[in-house]
Coordinates of C-alpha atoms (C1' of nucleotides) in Angstrom, one line a residue:
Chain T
X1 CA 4.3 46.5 6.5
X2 CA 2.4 44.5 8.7
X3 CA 3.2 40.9 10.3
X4 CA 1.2 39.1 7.4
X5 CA 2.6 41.0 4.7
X6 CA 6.3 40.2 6.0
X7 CA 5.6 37.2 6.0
X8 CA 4.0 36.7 2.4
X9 CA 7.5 38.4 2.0
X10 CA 9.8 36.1 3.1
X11 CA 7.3 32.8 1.8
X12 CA 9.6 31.1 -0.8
X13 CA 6.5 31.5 -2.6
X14 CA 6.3 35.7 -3.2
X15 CA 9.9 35.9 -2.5
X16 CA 11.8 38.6 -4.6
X17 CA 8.1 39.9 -6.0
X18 CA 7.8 44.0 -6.0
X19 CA 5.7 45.4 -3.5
X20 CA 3.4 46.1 -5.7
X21 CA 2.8 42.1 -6.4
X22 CA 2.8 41.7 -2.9
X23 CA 0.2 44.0 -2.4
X24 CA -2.4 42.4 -5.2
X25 CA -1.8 39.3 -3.6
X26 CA -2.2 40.6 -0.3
X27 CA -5.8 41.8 -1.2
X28 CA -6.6 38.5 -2.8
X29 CA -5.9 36.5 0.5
X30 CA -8.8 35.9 3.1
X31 CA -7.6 35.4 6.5
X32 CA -9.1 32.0 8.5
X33 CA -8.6 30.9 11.9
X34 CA -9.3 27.1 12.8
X35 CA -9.1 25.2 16.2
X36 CA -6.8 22.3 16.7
X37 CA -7.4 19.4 15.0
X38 CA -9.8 20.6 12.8
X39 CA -10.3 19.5 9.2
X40 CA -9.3 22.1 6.4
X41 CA -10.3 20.2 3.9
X42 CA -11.2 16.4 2.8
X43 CA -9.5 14.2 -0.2
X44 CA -12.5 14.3 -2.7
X45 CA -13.6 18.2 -2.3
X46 CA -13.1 20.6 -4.9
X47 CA -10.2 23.1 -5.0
X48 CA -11.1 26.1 -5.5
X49 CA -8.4 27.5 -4.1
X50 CA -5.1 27.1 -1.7
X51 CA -4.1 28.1 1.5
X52 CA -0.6 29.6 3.0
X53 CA -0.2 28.8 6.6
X54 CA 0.1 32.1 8.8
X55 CA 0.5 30.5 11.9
X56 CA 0.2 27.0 13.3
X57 CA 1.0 23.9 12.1
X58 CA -1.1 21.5 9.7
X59 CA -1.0 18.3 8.5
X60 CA -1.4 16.8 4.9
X61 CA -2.6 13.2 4.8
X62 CA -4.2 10.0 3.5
X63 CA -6.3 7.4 5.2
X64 CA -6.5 4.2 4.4
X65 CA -9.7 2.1 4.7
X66 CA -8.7 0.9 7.5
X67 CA -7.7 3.7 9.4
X68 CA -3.9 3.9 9.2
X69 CA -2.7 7.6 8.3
X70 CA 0.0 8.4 6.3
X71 CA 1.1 12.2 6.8
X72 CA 2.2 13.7 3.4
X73 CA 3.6 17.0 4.9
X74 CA 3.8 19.0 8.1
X75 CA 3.3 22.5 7.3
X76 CA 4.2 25.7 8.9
X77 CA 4.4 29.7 9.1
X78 CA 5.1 30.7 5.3
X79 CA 4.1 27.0 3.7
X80 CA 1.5 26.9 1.3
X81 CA -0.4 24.1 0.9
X82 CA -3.4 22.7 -1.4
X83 CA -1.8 23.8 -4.8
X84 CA -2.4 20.9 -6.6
X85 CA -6.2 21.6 -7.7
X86 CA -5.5 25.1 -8.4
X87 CA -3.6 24.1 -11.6
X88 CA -4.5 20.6 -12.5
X89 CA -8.2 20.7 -12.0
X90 CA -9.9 17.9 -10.4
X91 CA -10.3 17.3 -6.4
X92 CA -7.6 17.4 -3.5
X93 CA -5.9 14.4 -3.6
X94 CA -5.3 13.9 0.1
X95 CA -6.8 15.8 3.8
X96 CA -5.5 18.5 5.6
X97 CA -6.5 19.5 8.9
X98 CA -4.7 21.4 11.8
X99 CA -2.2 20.2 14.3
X100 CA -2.4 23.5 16.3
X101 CA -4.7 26.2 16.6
X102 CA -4.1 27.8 12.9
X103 CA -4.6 31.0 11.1
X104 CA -4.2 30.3 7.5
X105 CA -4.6 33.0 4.0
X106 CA -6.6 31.1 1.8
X107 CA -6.2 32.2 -2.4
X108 CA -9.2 31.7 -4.4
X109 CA -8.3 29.7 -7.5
X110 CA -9.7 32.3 -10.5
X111 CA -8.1 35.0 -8.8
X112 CA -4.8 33.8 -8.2
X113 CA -4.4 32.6 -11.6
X114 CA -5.0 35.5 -13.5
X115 CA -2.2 37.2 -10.8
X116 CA 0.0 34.9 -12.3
X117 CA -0.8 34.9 -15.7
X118 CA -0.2 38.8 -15.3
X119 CA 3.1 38.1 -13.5
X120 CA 5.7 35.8 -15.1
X121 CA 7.8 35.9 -11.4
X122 CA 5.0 34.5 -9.6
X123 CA 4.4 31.9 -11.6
X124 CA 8.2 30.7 -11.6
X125 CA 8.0 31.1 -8.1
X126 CA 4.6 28.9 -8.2
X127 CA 7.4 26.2 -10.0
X128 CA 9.9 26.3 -8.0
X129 CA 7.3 25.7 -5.1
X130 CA 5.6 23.2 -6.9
X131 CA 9.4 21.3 -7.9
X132 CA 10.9 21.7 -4.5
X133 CA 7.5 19.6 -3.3
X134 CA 8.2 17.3 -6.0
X135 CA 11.5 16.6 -4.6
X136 CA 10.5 16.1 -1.3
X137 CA 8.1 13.7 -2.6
X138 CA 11.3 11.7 -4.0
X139 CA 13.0 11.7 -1.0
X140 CA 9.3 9.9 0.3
X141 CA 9.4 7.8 -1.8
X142 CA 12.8 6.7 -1.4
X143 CA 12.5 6.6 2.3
X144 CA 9.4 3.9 2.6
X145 CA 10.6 2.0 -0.1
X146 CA 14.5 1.9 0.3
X147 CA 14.8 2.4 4.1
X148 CA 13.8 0.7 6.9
X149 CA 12.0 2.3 10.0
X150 CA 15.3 3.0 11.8
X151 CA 17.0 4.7 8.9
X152 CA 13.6 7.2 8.3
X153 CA 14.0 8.1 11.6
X154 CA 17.6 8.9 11.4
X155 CA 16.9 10.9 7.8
X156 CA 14.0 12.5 10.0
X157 CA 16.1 13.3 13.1
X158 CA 19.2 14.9 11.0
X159 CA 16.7 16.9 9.1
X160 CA 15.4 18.3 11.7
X161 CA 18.9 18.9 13.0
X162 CA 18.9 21.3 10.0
X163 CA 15.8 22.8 10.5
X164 CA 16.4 24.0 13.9
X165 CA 19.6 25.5 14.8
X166 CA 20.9 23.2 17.5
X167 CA 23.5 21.2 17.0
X168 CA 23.4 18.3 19.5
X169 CA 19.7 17.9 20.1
X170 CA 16.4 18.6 18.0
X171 CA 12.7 18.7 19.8
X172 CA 9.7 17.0 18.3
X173 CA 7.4 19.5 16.7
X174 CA 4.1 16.6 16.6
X175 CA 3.1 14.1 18.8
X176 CA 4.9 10.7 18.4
X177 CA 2.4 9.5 17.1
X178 CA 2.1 11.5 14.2
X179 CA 6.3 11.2 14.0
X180 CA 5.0 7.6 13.3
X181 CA 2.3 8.6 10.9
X182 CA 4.5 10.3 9.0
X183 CA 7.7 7.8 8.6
X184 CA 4.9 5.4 8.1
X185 CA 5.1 3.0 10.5
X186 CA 2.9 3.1 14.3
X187 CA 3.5 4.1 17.4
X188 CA 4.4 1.0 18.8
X189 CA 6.9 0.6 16.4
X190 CA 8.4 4.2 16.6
X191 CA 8.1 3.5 20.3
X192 CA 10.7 0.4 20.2
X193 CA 13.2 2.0 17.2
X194 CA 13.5 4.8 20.1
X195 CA 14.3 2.4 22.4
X196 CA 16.8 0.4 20.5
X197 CA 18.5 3.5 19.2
X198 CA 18.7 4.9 22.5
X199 CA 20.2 1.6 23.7
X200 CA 22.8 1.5 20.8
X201 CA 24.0 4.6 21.9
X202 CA 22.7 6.7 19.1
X203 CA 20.3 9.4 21.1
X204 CA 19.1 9.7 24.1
X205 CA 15.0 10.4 24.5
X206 CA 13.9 12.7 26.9
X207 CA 10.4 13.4 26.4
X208 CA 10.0 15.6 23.3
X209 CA 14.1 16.1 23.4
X210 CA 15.9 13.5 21.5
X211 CA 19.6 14.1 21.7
X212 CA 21.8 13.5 18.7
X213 CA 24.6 11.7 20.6
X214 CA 26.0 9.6 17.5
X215 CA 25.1 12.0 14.8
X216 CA 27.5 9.8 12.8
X217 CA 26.2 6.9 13.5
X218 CA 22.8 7.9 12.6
X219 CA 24.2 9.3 9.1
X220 CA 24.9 5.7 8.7
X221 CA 21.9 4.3 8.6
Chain C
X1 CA 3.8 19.9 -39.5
X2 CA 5.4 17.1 -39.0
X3 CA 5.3 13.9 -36.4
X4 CA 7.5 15.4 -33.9
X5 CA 5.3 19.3 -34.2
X6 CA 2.3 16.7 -33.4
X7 CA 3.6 15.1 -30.8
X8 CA 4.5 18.4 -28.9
X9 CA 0.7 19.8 -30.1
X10 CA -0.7 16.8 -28.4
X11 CA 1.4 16.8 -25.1
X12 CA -0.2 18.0 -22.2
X13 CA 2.6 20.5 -21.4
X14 CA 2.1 22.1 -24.9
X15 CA -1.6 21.9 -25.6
X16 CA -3.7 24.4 -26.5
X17 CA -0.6 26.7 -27.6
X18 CA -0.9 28.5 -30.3
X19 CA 1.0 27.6 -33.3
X20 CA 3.4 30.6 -33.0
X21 CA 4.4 29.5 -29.8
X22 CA 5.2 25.9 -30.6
X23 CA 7.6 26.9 -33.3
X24 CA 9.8 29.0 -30.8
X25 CA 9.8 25.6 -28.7
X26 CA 10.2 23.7 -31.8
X27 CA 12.8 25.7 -31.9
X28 CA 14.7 25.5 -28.8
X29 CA 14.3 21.8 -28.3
X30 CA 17.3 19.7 -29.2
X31 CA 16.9 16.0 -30.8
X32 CA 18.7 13.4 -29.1
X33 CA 18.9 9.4 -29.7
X34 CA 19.5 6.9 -27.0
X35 CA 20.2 3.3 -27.1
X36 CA 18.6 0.8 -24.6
X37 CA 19.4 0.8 -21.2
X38 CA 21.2 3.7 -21.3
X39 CA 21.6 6.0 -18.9
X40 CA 20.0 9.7 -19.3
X41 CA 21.4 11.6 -16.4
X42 CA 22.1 10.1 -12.9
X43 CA 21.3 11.7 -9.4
X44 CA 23.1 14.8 -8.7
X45 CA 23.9 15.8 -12.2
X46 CA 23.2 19.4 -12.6
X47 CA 19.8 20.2 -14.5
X48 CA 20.3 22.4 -17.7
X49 CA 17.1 21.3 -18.9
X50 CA 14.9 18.8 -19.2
X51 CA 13.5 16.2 -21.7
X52 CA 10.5 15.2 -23.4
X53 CA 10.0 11.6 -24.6
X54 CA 9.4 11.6 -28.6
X55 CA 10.1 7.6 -29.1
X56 CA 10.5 4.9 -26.5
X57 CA 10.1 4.5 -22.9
X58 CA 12.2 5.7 -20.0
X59 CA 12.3 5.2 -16.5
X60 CA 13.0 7.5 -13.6
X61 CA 14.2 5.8 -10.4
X62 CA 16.1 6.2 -7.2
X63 CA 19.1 3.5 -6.1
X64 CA 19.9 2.2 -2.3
X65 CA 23.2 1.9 -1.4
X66 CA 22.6 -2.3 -1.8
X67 CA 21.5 -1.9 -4.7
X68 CA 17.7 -1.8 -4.8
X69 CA 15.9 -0.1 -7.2
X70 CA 13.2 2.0 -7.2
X71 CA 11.0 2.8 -9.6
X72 CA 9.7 6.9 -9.6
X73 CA 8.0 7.0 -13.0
X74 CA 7.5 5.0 -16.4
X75 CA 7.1 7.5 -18.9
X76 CA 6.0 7.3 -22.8
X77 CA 6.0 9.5 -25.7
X78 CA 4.5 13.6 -25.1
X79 CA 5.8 12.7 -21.5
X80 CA 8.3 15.3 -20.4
X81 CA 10.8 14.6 -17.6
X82 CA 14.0 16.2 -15.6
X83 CA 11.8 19.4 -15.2
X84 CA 12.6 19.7 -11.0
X85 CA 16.0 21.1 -11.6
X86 CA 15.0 23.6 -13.8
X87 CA 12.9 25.9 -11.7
X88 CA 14.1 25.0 -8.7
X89 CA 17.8 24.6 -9.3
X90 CA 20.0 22.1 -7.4
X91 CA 20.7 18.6 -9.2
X92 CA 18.6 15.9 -10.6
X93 CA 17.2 14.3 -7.7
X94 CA 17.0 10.9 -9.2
X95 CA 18.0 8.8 -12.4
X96 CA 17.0 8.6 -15.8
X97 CA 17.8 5.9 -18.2
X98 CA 15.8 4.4 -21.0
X99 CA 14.0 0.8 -21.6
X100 CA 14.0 0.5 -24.9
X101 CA 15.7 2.4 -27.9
X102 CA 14.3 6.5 -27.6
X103 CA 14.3 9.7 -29.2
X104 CA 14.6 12.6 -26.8
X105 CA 13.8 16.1 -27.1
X106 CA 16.1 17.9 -24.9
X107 CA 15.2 21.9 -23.7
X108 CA 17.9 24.2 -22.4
X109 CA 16.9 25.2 -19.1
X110 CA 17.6 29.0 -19.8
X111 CA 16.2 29.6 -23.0
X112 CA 12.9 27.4 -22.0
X113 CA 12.6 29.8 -18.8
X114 CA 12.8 32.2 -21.0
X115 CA 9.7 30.8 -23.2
X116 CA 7.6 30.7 -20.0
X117 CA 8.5 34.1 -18.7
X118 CA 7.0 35.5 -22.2
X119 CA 4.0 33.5 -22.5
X120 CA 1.9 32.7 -19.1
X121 CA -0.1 29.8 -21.2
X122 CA 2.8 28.0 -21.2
X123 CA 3.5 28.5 -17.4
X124 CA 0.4 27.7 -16.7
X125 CA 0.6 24.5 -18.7
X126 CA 3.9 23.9 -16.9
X127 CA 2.2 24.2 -13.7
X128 CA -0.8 21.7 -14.6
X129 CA 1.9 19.2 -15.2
X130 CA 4.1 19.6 -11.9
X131 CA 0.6 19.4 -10.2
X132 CA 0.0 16.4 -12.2
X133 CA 3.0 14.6 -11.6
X134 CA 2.4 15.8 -7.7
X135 CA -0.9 13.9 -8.0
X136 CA 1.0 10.8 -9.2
X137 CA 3.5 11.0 -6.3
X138 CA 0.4 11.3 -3.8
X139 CA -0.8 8.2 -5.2
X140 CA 2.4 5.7 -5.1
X141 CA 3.4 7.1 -1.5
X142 CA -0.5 6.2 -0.1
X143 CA 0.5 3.0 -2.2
X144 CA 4.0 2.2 -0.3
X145 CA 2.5 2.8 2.8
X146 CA -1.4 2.2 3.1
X147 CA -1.4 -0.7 0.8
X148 CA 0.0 -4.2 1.2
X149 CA 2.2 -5.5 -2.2
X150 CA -1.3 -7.7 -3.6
X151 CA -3.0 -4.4 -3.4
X152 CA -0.4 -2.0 -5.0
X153 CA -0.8 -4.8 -8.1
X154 CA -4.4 -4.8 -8.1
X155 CA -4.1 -0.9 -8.2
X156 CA -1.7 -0.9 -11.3
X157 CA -3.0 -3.7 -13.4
X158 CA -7.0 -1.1 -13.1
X159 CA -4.5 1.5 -14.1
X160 CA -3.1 0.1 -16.8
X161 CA -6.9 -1.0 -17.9
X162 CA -7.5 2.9 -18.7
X163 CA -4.6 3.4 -20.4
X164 CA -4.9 0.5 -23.1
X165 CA -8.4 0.5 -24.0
X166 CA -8.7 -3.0 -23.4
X167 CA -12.0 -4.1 -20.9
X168 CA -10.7 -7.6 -19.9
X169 CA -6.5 -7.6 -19.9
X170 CA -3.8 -5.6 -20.0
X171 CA 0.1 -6.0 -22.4
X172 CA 2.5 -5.2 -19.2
X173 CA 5.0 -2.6 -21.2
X174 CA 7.6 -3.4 -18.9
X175 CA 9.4 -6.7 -17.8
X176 CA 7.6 -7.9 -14.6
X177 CA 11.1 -7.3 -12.6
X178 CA 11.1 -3.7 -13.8
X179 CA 6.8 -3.4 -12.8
X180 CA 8.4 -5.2 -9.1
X181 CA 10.7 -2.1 -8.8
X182 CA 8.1 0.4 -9.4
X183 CA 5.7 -1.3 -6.9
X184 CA 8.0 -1.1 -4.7
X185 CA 9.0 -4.7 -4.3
X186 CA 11.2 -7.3 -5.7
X187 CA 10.3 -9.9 -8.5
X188 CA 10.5 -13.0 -6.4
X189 CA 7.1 -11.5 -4.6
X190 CA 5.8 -10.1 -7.4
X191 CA 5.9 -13.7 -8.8
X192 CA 4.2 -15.2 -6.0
X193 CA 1.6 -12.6 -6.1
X194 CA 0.8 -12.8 -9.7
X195 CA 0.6 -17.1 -8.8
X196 CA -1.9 -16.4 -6.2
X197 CA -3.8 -14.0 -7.8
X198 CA -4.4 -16.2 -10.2
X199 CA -5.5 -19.3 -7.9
X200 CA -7.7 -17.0 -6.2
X201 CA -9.1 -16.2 -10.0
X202 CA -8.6 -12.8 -10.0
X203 CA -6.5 -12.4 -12.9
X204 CA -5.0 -15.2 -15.5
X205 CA -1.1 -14.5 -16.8
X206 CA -0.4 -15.4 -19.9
X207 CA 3.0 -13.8 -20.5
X208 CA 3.3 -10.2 -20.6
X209 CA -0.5 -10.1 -20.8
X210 CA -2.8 -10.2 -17.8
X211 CA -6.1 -11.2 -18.1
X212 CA -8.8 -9.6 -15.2
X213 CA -10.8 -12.0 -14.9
X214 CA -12.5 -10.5 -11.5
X215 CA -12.5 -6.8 -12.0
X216 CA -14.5 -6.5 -9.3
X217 CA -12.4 -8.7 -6.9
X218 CA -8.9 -6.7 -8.2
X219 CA -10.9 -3.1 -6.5
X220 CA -11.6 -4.4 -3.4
X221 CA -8.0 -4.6 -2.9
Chain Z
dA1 C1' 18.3 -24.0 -34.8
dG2 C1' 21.8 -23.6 -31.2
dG3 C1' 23.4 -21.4 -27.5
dC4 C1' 23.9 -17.3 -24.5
dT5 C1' 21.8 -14.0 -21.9
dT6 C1' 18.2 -12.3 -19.4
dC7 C1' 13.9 -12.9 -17.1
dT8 C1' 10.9 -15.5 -14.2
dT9 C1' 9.5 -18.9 -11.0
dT10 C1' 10.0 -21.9 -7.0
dG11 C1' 11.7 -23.4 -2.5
dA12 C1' 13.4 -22.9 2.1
dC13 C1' 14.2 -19.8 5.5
dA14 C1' 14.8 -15.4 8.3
dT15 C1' 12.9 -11.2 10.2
dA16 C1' 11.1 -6.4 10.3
dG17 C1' 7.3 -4.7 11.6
dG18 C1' 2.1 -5.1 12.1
dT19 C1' -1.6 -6.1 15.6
dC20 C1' -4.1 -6.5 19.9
dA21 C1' -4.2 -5.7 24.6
dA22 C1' -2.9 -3.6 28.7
dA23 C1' 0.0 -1.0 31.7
dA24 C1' 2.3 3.4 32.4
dA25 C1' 3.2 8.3 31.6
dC26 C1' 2.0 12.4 30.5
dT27 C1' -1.4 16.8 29.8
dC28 C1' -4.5 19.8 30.9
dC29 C1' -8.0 21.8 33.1
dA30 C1' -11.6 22.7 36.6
Chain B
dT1 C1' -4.1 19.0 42.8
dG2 C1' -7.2 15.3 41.3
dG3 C1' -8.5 12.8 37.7
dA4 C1' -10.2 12.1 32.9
dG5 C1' -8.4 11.8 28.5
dT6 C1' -4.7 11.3 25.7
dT7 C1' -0.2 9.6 24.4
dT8 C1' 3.5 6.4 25.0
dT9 C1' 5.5 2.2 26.2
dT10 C1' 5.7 -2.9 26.8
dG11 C1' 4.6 -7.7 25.9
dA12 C1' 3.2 -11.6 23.2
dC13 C1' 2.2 -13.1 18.9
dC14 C1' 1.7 -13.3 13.8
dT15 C1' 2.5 -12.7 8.9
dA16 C1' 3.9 -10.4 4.8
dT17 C1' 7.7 -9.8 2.6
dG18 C1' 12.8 -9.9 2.0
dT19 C1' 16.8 -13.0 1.0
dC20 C1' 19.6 -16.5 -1.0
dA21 C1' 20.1 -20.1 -4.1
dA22 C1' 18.9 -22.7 -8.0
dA23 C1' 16.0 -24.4 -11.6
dG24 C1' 13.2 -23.2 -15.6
dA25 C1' 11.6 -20.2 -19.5
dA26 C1' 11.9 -17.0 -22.8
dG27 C1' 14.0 -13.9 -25.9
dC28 C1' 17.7 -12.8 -29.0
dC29 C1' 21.6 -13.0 -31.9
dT30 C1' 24.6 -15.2 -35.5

DNA sequence: AGGCTTCTTTGACATAGGTCAAAAACTCCA
DNA sequence: TGGAGTTTTTGACCTATGTCAAAGAAGCCT
């Protein structure tokens, strides 16, 4: 088994399928490289199929008329992305283009329906994928509408705590700016919420670093 | 076949089974009444199943620790809801309660999974309305973020045009502090916003019903 | 119809965060 | 290692929206 297929083994999506799944799946996939900060696709363009990242990182977004970006997701190894078409028809809803340099498996949309109709397990895996984004969308939500900057940054920061192993300090995966982009504020604003935190004691900044040192106090807000 | 066998022939999760298959759902799904402003299930419950809307409305929404509300989803008859918990396990990540009066179906998590394992039209179905619902949450997050409160209105009032066949107004089916919660705002705004709207002759309010009187002026929002 | 409850509007005020502009720090190559 | 390009920070300012309080309307029940 090579590097690719371990890690369509170990994506929550083909989790727990037989090898034999795996390996029709596997010989569905077409393997694309981008550059950084390249455009996968645009909101508008048809889906005909969806992608899994294989390495790199990418970004799911909107734009607003007047430039502002909201990130939807940051995606990595073992994340699919770009479902939505596949199933409900019509256009992607949002962009996604490449933080990184990125080598992504793209699934063409006849193809990988027909898989699942054939296999029950993929598609319940397909749900659980498509419910566990569902639920981060909730938590979204809830964040730009029931938080203010300061407490998205705290949910973002403890996450991230999670993610990563470390206890008492987590490092940036994107670009500040995009940190901003995502929790839905600027950089200017991001930039002063760093500042103030670090001035109340709650984490210290160091670059890419931030240092949980009040991982209470940042639960609090 | 009777209203209810309709209603589940004409939802979107269920259409285009064939008969056989909506009798074992028929089957499976249990009738439940509600009163208004009752609560369904609450945040953290655990999911053993989800619902589908026969009568009534119901709202899903999230709660801040002050007290703020928001809004995730209205929902309407044929409109199934609660389905995050059952293929991905782990509690209800919001609340449910109803608006009005409502008859509920209800569908045991195990024995629906069961449903969908046999039949892949019915997974599939499933998955067109998680990627639906996906869409949606696409949609009120570029809302909360890339769009100011007067826009977010203008966007919901075009909405609700499609959905009621009207051309020049729309019958709000929710009290306007209720439509504040879902836009993500409270109702003293929404107040002002409906007032200047109106003296900037966008729209004329009349009670529950809005009349567009710039249809054109309301997009450019 | 009267009266109670709930919903909506209005007013006065406070503020988080957006915006624009410029300085300062970083990155990354050649 | 120099320097162009990018990212981040800082400052000054502005405004959309939140908040609190109270008045008005509207709906509903008996």
């Amino acid at each position: 088994m090579n590097d690719k297929d371990a890690l369509l083994a170990d994506s929550l999506l083909f989790s727990g399928l037989p090898a034999e799944q795996l390996r029709e799946i596997a010989a569905i996939g077409l393997t694309r490289k981008y550059g950084k900060g390249v455009s996968i696709f645009f909101e508008g363009d048809p889906g005909i199929g969806f992608y899994m990242v294989v390495a790199g990182r990418v970004k799911i977004f909107k734009m607003s008329p007047a430039g502002k970006e909201q990130i939807l997701h940051l995606l990595g190894p073992g994340e699919p992305f770009g479902e939505v078409p596949v199933f409900h028809g019509n256009p992607f809803p949002a962009n996604a283009e490449t933080l990184t340099e990125a080598e992504l498996l793209f699934f063409p949309r006849v193809k990988f329906v027909q898989l699942i109709s054939a296999h029950p397990s993929l598609a319940l895996n397909m749900l659980a994928v498509l419910a566990l984004r569902l639920r981060q969308f909730v938590t979204q939500v809830e964040n730009l509408s029931l938080k203010e900057v300061p407490g998205r940054l705290a949910a973002y920061l403890l996450y991230l705590t999670e993610e990563q192993q470390n206890q008492d300090r987590v490092v940036l995966d994107v670009p500040k700016g995009q940190l901003a982009n995502l929790l839905g504020t600027g950089s200017e604003t991001l930039s002063r919420i760093f500042a103030k935190m670090t001035e109340e004691g709650l984490i210290r900044v160091e670059g890419k670093t931030i240092y949980l040192v009040d991982r209470q106090g940042l639960k609090e807000r």
